[in-house]
JSON list of C-alpha atoms in Angstrom, two decimals:
[
{"chain": "A", "resi": 1, "resn": "ASP", "atom": "CA", "xyz": [90.89, 78.37, 101.59]},
{"chain": "A", "resi": 2, "resn": "LEU", "atom": "CA", "xyz": [92.73, 75.64, 103.46]},
{"chain": "A", "resi": 3, "resn": "ASP", "atom": "CA", "xyz": [93.28, 73.76, 100.18]},
{"chain": "A", "resi": 4, "resn": "ASP", "atom": "CA", "xyz": [95.25, 76.73, 98.82]},
{"chain": "A", "resi": 5, "resn": "ILE", "atom": "CA", "xyz": [97.65, 77.14, 101.75]},
{"chain": "A", "resi": 6, "resn": "PRO", "atom": "CA", "xyz": [100.51, 74.87, 100.57]},
{"chain": "A", "resi": 7, "resn": "ALA", "atom": "CA", "xyz": [103.02, 76.91, 98.55]},
{"chain": "A", "resi": 8, "resn": "ASP", "atom": "CA", "xyz": [104.04, 73.96, 96.37]},
{"chain": "A", "resi": 9, "resn": "LEU", "atom": "CA", "xyz": [100.74, 73.46, 94.55]},
{"chain": "A", "resi": 10, "resn": "PRO", "atom": "CA", "xyz": [100.82, 73.27, 90.73]},
{"chain": "A", "resi": 11, "resn": "PRO", "atom": "CA", "xyz": [100.24, 76.30, 88.50]},
{"chain": "A", "resi": 12, "resn": "ILE", "atom": "CA", "xyz": [96.64, 77.27, 87.79]},
{"chain": "A", "resi": 13, "resn": "SER", "atom": "CA", "xyz": [95.51, 77.18, 84.16]},
{"chain": "A", "resi": 14, "resn": "ARG", "atom": "CA", "xyz": [94.77, 80.65, 82.85]},
{"chain": "A", "resi": 15, "resn": "THR", "atom": "CA", "xyz": [91.99, 79.87, 80.40]},
{"chain": "A", "resi": 16, "resn": "ASP", "atom": "CA", "xyz": [89.68, 82.84, 81.03]},
{"chain": "A", "resi": 17, "resn": "ASN", "atom": "CA", "xyz": [90.09, 85.91, 78.83]},
{"chain": "A", "resi": 18, "resn": "VAL", "atom": "CA", "xyz": [88.43, 88.76, 80.70]},
{"chain": "A", "resi": 19, "resn": "MET", "atom": "CA", "xyz": [88.59, 92.50, 81.00]},
{"chain": "A", "resi": 20, "resn": "VAL", "atom": "CA", "xyz": [90.97, 93.64, 83.74]},
{"chain": "A", "resi": 21, "resn": "THR", "atom": "CA", "xyz": [88.08, 95.44, 85.44]},
{"chain": "A", "resi": 22, "resn": "GLN", "atom": "CA", "xyz": [86.03, 92.24, 85.64]},
{"chain": "A", "resi": 23, "resn": "VAL", "atom": "CA", "xyz": [88.44, 90.96, 88.30]},
{"chain": "A", "resi": 24, "resn": "SER", "atom": "CA", "xyz": [88.31, 94.17, 90.34]},
{"chain": "A", "resi": 25, "resn": "ASP", "atom": "CA", "xyz": [84.54, 94.68, 89.95]},
{"chain": "A", "resi": 26, "resn": "GLU", "atom": "CA", "xyz": [83.80, 91.13, 91.10]},
{"chain": "A", "resi": 27, "resn": "ALA", "atom": "CA", "xyz": [86.20, 91.36, 94.08]},
{"chain": "A", "resi": 28, "resn": "ILE", "atom": "CA", "xyz": [84.62, 94.66, 95.13]},
{"chain": "A", "resi": 29, "resn": "ARG", "atom": "CA", "xyz": [81.17, 93.09, 94.94]},
{"chain": "A", "resi": 30, "resn": "LEU", "atom": "CA", "xyz": [82.15, 89.96, 96.88]},
{"chain": "A", "resi": 31, "resn": "SER", "atom": "CA", "xyz": [83.96, 91.88, 99.63]},
{"chain": "A", "resi": 32, "resn": "GLY", "atom": "CA", "xyz": [81.18, 94.44, 100.01]},
{"chain": "A", "resi": 33, "resn": "ILE", "atom": "CA", "xyz": [83.86, 97.07, 100.54]},
{"chain": "A", "resi": 34, "resn": "ASP", "atom": "CA", "xyz": [81.96, 99.63, 98.48]},
{"chain": "A", "resi": 35, "resn": "LYS", "atom": "CA", "xyz": [79.07, 99.44, 100.96]},
{"chain": "A", "resi": 36, "resn": "ALA", "atom": "CA", "xyz": [81.12, 99.89, 104.15]},
{"chain": "A", "resi": 37, "resn": "GLN", "atom": "CA", "xyz": [79.75, 102.81, 106.16]},
{"chain": "A", "resi": 38, "resn": "TYR", "atom": "CA", "xyz": [82.80, 103.69, 108.25]},
{"chain": "A", "resi": 39, "resn": "ILE", "atom": "CA", "xyz": [85.43, 104.13, 105.53]},
{"chain": "A", "resi": 40, "resn": "LYS", "atom": "CA", "xyz": [85.69, 105.83, 102.17]},
{"chain": "A", "resi": 41, "resn": "PHE", "atom": "CA", "xyz": [86.37, 103.41, 99.31]},
{"chain": "A", "resi": 42, "resn": "GLU", "atom": "CA", "xyz": [87.83, 104.46, 95.97]},
{"chain": "A", "resi": 43, "resn": "SER", "atom": "CA", "xyz": [88.48, 102.38, 92.90]},
{"chain": "A", "resi": 44, "resn": "ILE", "atom": "CA", "xyz": [90.80, 104.04, 90.41]},
{"chain": "A", "resi": 45, "resn": "VAL", "atom": "CA", "xyz": [91.35, 102.32, 87.08]},
{"chain": "A", "resi": 46, "resn": "ALA", "atom": "CA", "xyz": [93.98, 103.70, 84.74]},
{"chain": "A", "resi": 47, "resn": "PRO", "atom": "CA", "xyz": [92.50, 104.37, 81.27]},
{"chain": "A", "resi": 48, "resn": "ASP", "atom": "CA", "xyz": [94.88, 101.94, 79.55]},
{"chain": "A", "resi": 49, "resn": "ALA", "atom": "CA", "xyz": [94.08, 99.17, 82.07]},
{"chain": "A", "resi": 50, "resn": "ALA", "atom": "CA", "xyz": [90.34, 99.72, 81.63]},
{"chain": "A", "resi": 51, "resn": "VAL", "atom": "CA", "xyz": [90.51, 98.47, 78.04]},
{"chain": "A", "resi": 52, "resn": "THR", "atom": "CA", "xyz": [92.99, 95.64, 78.60]},
{"chain": "A", "resi": 53, "resn": "MET", "atom": "CA", "xyz": [92.23, 91.94, 78.44]},
{"chain": "A", "resi": 54, "resn": "LEU", "atom": "CA", "xyz": [93.68, 89.56, 81.00]},
{"chain": "A", "resi": 55, "resn": "SER", "atom": "CA", "xyz": [94.34, 85.86, 80.49]},
{"chain": "A", "resi": 56, "resn": "THR", "atom": "CA", "xyz": [93.78, 84.33, 83.92]},
{"chain": "A", "resi": 57, "resn": "ASN", "atom": "CA", "xyz": [91.59, 82.05, 85.98]},
{"chain": "A", "resi": 58, "resn": "LEU", "atom": "CA", "xyz": [88.83, 84.50, 86.85]},
{"chain": "A", "resi": 59, "resn": "SER", "atom": "CA", "xyz": [87.60, 82.86, 90.05]},
{"chain": "A", "resi": 60, "resn": "LYS", "atom": "CA", "xyz": [91.11, 82.45, 91.51]},
{"chain": "A", "resi": 61, "resn": "ALA", "atom": "CA", "xyz": [92.19, 86.00, 90.57]},
{"chain": "A", "resi": 62, "resn": "VAL", "atom": "CA", "xyz": [89.00, 87.39, 92.09]},
{"chain": "A", "resi": 63, "resn": "ARG", "atom": "CA", "xyz": [89.56, 85.34, 95.24]},
{"chain": "A", "resi": 64, "resn": "ALA", "atom": "CA", "xyz": [93.11, 86.67, 95.67]},
{"chain": "A", "resi": 65, "resn": "LEU", "atom": "CA", "xyz": [91.98, 90.28, 95.29]},
{"chain": "A", "resi": 66, "resn": "THR", "atom": "CA", "xyz": [88.95, 89.74, 97.53]},
{"chain": "A", "resi": 67, "resn": "HIS", "atom": "CA", "xyz": [91.26, 88.57, 100.31]},
{"chain": "A", "resi": 68, "resn": "LEU", "atom": "CA", "xyz": [93.23, 91.83, 100.00]},
{"chain": "A", "resi": 69, "resn": "LEU", "atom": "CA", "xyz": [90.09, 93.97, 100.10]},
{"chain": "A", "resi": 70, "resn": "ASP", "atom": "CA", "xyz": [88.72, 91.99, 103.07]},
{"chain": "A", "resi": 71, "resn": "ASN", "atom": "CA", "xyz": [92.03, 92.42, 104.88]},
{"chain": "A", "resi": 72, "resn": "ALA", "atom": "CA", "xyz": [92.06, 96.19, 104.28]},
{"chain": "A", "resi": 73, "resn": "LEU", "atom": "CA", "xyz": [88.47, 96.44, 105.49]},
{"chain": "A", "resi": 74, "resn": "LYS", "atom": "CA", "xyz": [89.25, 94.44, 108.62]},
{"chain": "A", "resi": 75, "resn": "PHE", "atom": "CA", "xyz": [92.22, 96.60, 109.65]},
{"chain": "A", "resi": 76, "resn": "THR", "atom": "CA", "xyz": [90.92, 100.04, 108.66]},
{"chain": "A", "resi": 77, "resn": "SER", "atom": "CA", "xyz": [88.51, 101.47, 111.21]},
{"chain": "A", "resi": 78, "resn": "GLU", "atom": "CA", "xyz": [88.36, 104.90, 109.57]},
{"chain": "A", "resi": 79, "resn": "GLY", "atom": "CA", "xyz": [89.86, 106.72, 106.62]},
{"chain": "A", "resi": 80, "resn": "THR", "atom": "CA", "xyz": [90.22, 105.46, 103.09]},
{"chain": "A", "resi": 81, "resn": "ILE", "atom": "CA", "xyz": [90.80, 102.25, 101.20]},
{"chain": "A", "resi": 82, "resn": "THR", "atom": "CA", "xyz": [91.87, 102.66, 97.59]},
{"chain": "A", "resi": 83, "resn": "LEU", "atom": "CA", "xyz": [92.10, 100.06, 94.86]},
{"chain": "A", "resi": 84, "resn": "ASN", "atom": "CA", "xyz": [94.36, 101.22, 92.03]},
{"chain": "A", "resi": 85, "resn": "VAL", "atom": "CA", "xyz": [94.30, 99.17, 88.85]},
{"chain": "A", "resi": 86, "resn": "SER", "atom": "CA", "xyz": [97.03, 99.75, 86.29]},
{"chain": "A", "resi": 87, "resn": "GLU", "atom": "CA", "xyz": [99.24, 97.95, 83.83]},
{"chain": "A", "resi": 88, "resn": "ASP", "atom": "CA", "xyz": [103.00, 97.61, 83.60]},
{"chain": "A", "resi": 89, "resn": "MET", "atom": "CA", "xyz": [103.76, 97.13, 79.92]},
{"chain": "A", "resi": 90, "resn": "ASP", "atom": "CA", "xyz": [107.49, 96.58, 80.58]},
{"chain": "A", "resi": 91, "resn": "LYS", "atom": "CA", "xyz": [106.68, 93.50, 82.66]},
{"chain": "A", "resi": 92, "resn": "MET", "atom": "CA", "xyz": [103.43, 92.66, 80.82]},
{"chain": "A", "resi": 93, "resn": "GLN", "atom": "CA", "xyz": [101.54, 92.68, 84.10]},
{"chain": "A", "resi": 94, "resn": "ILE", "atom": "CA", "xyz": [98.31, 94.01, 85.50]},
{"chain": "A", "resi": 95, "resn": "ILE", "atom": "CA", "xyz": [98.71, 95.63, 88.90]},
{"chain": "A", "resi": 96, "resn": "TYR", "atom": "CA", "xyz": [95.99, 95.65, 91.55]},
{"chain": "A", "resi": 97, "resn": "ALA", "atom": "CA", "xyz": [97.23, 97.79, 94.45]},
{"chain": "A", "resi": 98, "resn": "VAL", "atom": "CA", "xyz": [95.17, 97.95, 97.65]},
{"chain": "A", "resi": 99, "resn": "GLU", "atom": "CA", "xyz": [96.12, 100.86, 99.87]},
{"chain": "A", "resi": 100, "resn": "ASP", "atom": "CA", "xyz": [94.54, 101.61, 103.24]},
{"chain": "A", "resi": 101, "resn": "THR", "atom": "CA", "xyz": [94.88, 104.02, 106.14]},
{"chain": "A", "resi": 102, "resn": "GLY", "atom": "CA", "xyz": [94.57, 101.23, 108.69]},
{"chain": "A", "resi": 103, "resn": "THR", "atom": "CA", "xyz": [96.87, 99.93, 111.40]},
{"chain": "A", "resi": 104, "resn": "GLY", "atom": "CA", "xyz": [99.82, 99.22, 109.11]},
{"chain": "A", "resi": 105, "resn": "ILE", "atom": "CA", "xyz": [102.45, 96.50, 109.35]},
{"chain": "A", "resi": 106, "resn": "ASP", "atom": "CA", "xyz": [105.89, 96.72, 110.94]},
{"chain": "A", "resi": 107, "resn": "ALA", "atom": "CA", "xyz": [108.81, 96.22, 108.56]},
{"chain": "A", "resi": 108, "resn": "ALA", "atom": "CA", "xyz": [109.93, 93.22, 110.64]},
{"chain": "A", "resi": 109, "resn": "ASP", "atom": "CA", "xyz": [106.69, 91.43, 109.77]},
{"chain": "A", "resi": 110, "resn": "THR", "atom": "CA", "xyz": [106.88, 92.05, 105.98]},
{"chain": "A", "resi": 111, "resn": "GLU", "atom": "CA", "xyz": [107.31, 88.38, 105.04]},
{"chain": "A", "resi": 112, "resn": "ARG", "atom": "CA", "xyz": [105.91, 86.80, 108.20]},
{"chain": "A", "resi": 113, "resn": "ILE", "atom": "CA", "xyz": [102.40, 88.05, 107.36]},
{"chain": "A", "resi": 114, "resn": "PHE", "atom": "CA", "xyz": [102.36, 85.68, 104.37]},
{"chain": "A", "resi": 115, "resn": "GLU", "atom": "CA", "xyz": [103.05, 82.60, 106.54]},
{"chain": "A", "resi": 116, "resn": "PRO", "atom": "CA", "xyz": [100.03, 80.39, 107.26]},
{"chain": "A", "resi": 117, "resn": "TYR", "atom": "CA", "xyz": [98.10, 81.05, 110.47]},
{"chain": "A", "resi": 118, "resn": "THR", "atom": "CA", "xyz": [100.00, 84.25, 111.24]},
{"chain": "A", "resi": 119, "resn": "LYS", "atom": "CA", "xyz": [97.94, 86.83, 113.07]},
{"chain": "A", "resi": 120, "resn": "LEU", "atom": "CA", "xyz": [99.63, 90.05, 114.14]},
{"chain": "A", "resi": 121, "resn": "ASN", "atom": "CA", "xyz": [96.61, 91.12, 116.15]},
{"chain": "A", "resi": 122, "resn": "GLN", "atom": "CA", "xyz": [94.54, 88.61, 118.11]},
{"chain": "A", "resi": 123, "resn": "PHE", "atom": "CA", "xyz": [91.64, 91.05, 118.49]},
{"chain": "A", "resi": 124, "resn": "PHE", "atom": "CA", "xyz": [90.44, 90.50, 114.92]},
{"chain": "A", "resi": 125, "resn": "GLU", "atom": "CA", "xyz": [88.53, 87.52, 113.59]},
{"chain": "A", "resi": 126, "resn": "GLY", "atom": "CA", "xyz": [90.08, 85.16, 111.09]},
{"chain": "A", "resi": 127, "resn": "GLN", "atom": "CA", "xyz": [92.47, 82.26, 110.94]},
{"chain": "A", "resi": 128, "resn": "GLY", "atom": "CA", "xyz": [95.49, 84.13, 109.61]},
{"chain": "A", "resi": 129, "resn": "VAL", "atom": "CA", "xyz": [95.40, 82.47, 106.18]},
{"chain": "A", "resi": 130, "resn": "GLY", "atom": "CA", "xyz": [93.98, 85.17, 103.87]},
{"chain": "A", "resi": 131, "resn": "LEU", "atom": "CA", "xyz": [97.29, 86.70, 102.81]},
{"chain": "A", "resi": 132, "resn": "THR", "atom": "CA", "xyz": [98.89, 83.25, 102.51]},
{"chain": "A", "resi": 133, "resn": "VAL", "atom": "CA", "xyz": [96.13, 82.08, 100.20]},
{"chain": "A", "resi": 134, "resn": "ALA", "atom": "CA", "xyz": [96.15, 85.32, 98.19]},
{"chain": "A", "resi": 135, "resn": "ARG", "atom": "CA", "xyz": [99.91, 85.12, 97.61]},
{"chain": "A", "resi": 136, "resn": "ASN", "atom": "CA", "xyz": [99.80, 81.42, 96.71]},
{"chain": "A", "resi": 137, "resn": "LEU", "atom": "CA", "xyz": [96.97, 82.02, 94.24]},
{"chain": "A", "resi": 138, "resn": "ALA", "atom": "CA", "xyz": [98.84, 84.95, 92.69]},
{"chain": "A", "resi": 139, "resn": "ARG", "atom": "CA", "xyz": [102.01, 82.92, 92.28]},
{"chain": "A", "resi": 140, "resn": "ARG", "atom": "CA", "xyz": [100.15, 79.92, 90.88]},
{"chain": "A", "resi": 141, "resn": "LEU", "atom": "CA", "xyz": [98.64, 82.29, 88.31]},
{"chain": "A", "resi": 142, "resn": "GLY", "atom": "CA", "xyz": [102.15, 83.44, 87.32]},
{"chain": "A", "resi": 143, "resn": "GLY", "atom": "CA", "xyz": [102.05, 86.68, 89.32]},
{"chain": "A", "resi": 144, "resn": "ASP", "atom": "CA", "xyz": [102.93, 87.72, 92.84]},
{"chain": "A", "resi": 145, "resn": "LEU", "atom": "CA", "xyz": [101.68, 89.51, 95.94]},
{"chain": "A", "resi": 146, "resn": "LEU", "atom": "CA", "xyz": [103.91, 91.84, 97.93]},
{"chain": "A", "resi": 147, "resn": "LEU", "atom": "CA", "xyz": [103.64, 94.28, 100.77]},
{"chain": "A", "resi": 148, "resn": "ASP", "atom": "CA", "xyz": [104.94, 97.60, 99.45]},
{"chain": "A", "resi": 149, "resn": "THR", "atom": "CA", "xyz": [107.62, 98.45, 102.01]},
{"chain": "A", "resi": 150, "resn": "ALA", "atom": "CA", "xyz": [108.27, 101.81, 100.31]},
{"chain": "A", "resi": 151, "resn": "HIS", "atom": "CA", "xyz": [104.72, 102.95, 101.14]},
{"chain": "A", "resi": 152, "resn": "THR", "atom": "CA", "xyz": [104.73, 106.03, 103.35]},
{"chain": "A", "resi": 153, "resn": "GLY", "atom": "CA", "xyz": [101.99, 107.32, 105.56]},
{"chain": "A", "resi": 154, "resn": "ALA", "atom": "CA", "xyz": [99.39, 105.47, 107.57]},
{"chain": "A", "resi": 155, "resn": "GLY", "atom": "CA", "xyz": [98.32, 101.95, 106.77]},
{"chain": "A", "resi": 156, "resn": "SER", "atom": "CA", "xyz": [99.55, 99.45, 104.22]},
{"chain": "A", "resi": 157, "resn": "ARG", "atom": "CA", "xyz": [99.80, 98.98, 100.48]},
{"chain": "A", "resi": 158, "resn": "PHE", "atom": "CA", "xyz": [99.60, 95.50, 98.98]},
{"chain": "A", "resi": 159, "resn": "VAL", "atom": "CA", "xyz": [100.48, 94.95, 95.32]},
{"chain": "A", "resi": 160, "resn": "LEU", "atom": "CA", "xyz": [98.96, 92.02, 93.44]},
{"chain": "A", "resi": 161, "resn": "SER", "atom": "CA", "xyz": [100.49, 91.50, 89.99]},
{"chain": "A", "resi": 162, "resn": "LEU", "atom": "CA", "xyz": [99.09, 89.16, 87.37]},
{"chain": "A", "resi": 163, "resn": "PRO", "atom": "CA", "xyz": [100.54, 88.41, 83.94]},
{"chain": "A", "resi": 164, "resn": "MET", "atom": "CA", "xyz": [98.60, 89.65, 80.94]}
]
């Protein structure tokens, strides 16, 4: 992960043509989120997204989404984590939204959480690079990663967008 921290790295070639669900299925498997005993996990794939192909770098896209799922799992001690997969035809993007009922993030920390080595809570393991790496990978793939500041209720909602 340390190799993917600098924000000025070159774009990543998108030479893999895969089903949109291949990215989400692989990230779910790698994170083990579907086997967590203390939370409920849901994966909701919109019907149109389920039959859509994505031109990406599969391993890098999976890594970005895995970081989001790992992060949600780390900061959600009970409740639900939901992965919503959809497409935005206006922007020609695939959207992977990870929503949790965890501790949430203060509005003041919205951008700071994407800075390298930033940890808002010292009680949790990690180096504070997961969100940095996930955002950098998303941007190098031509997409983006944002914290949805309009999200209401408990927890957080991260939106990973990747170009079709």
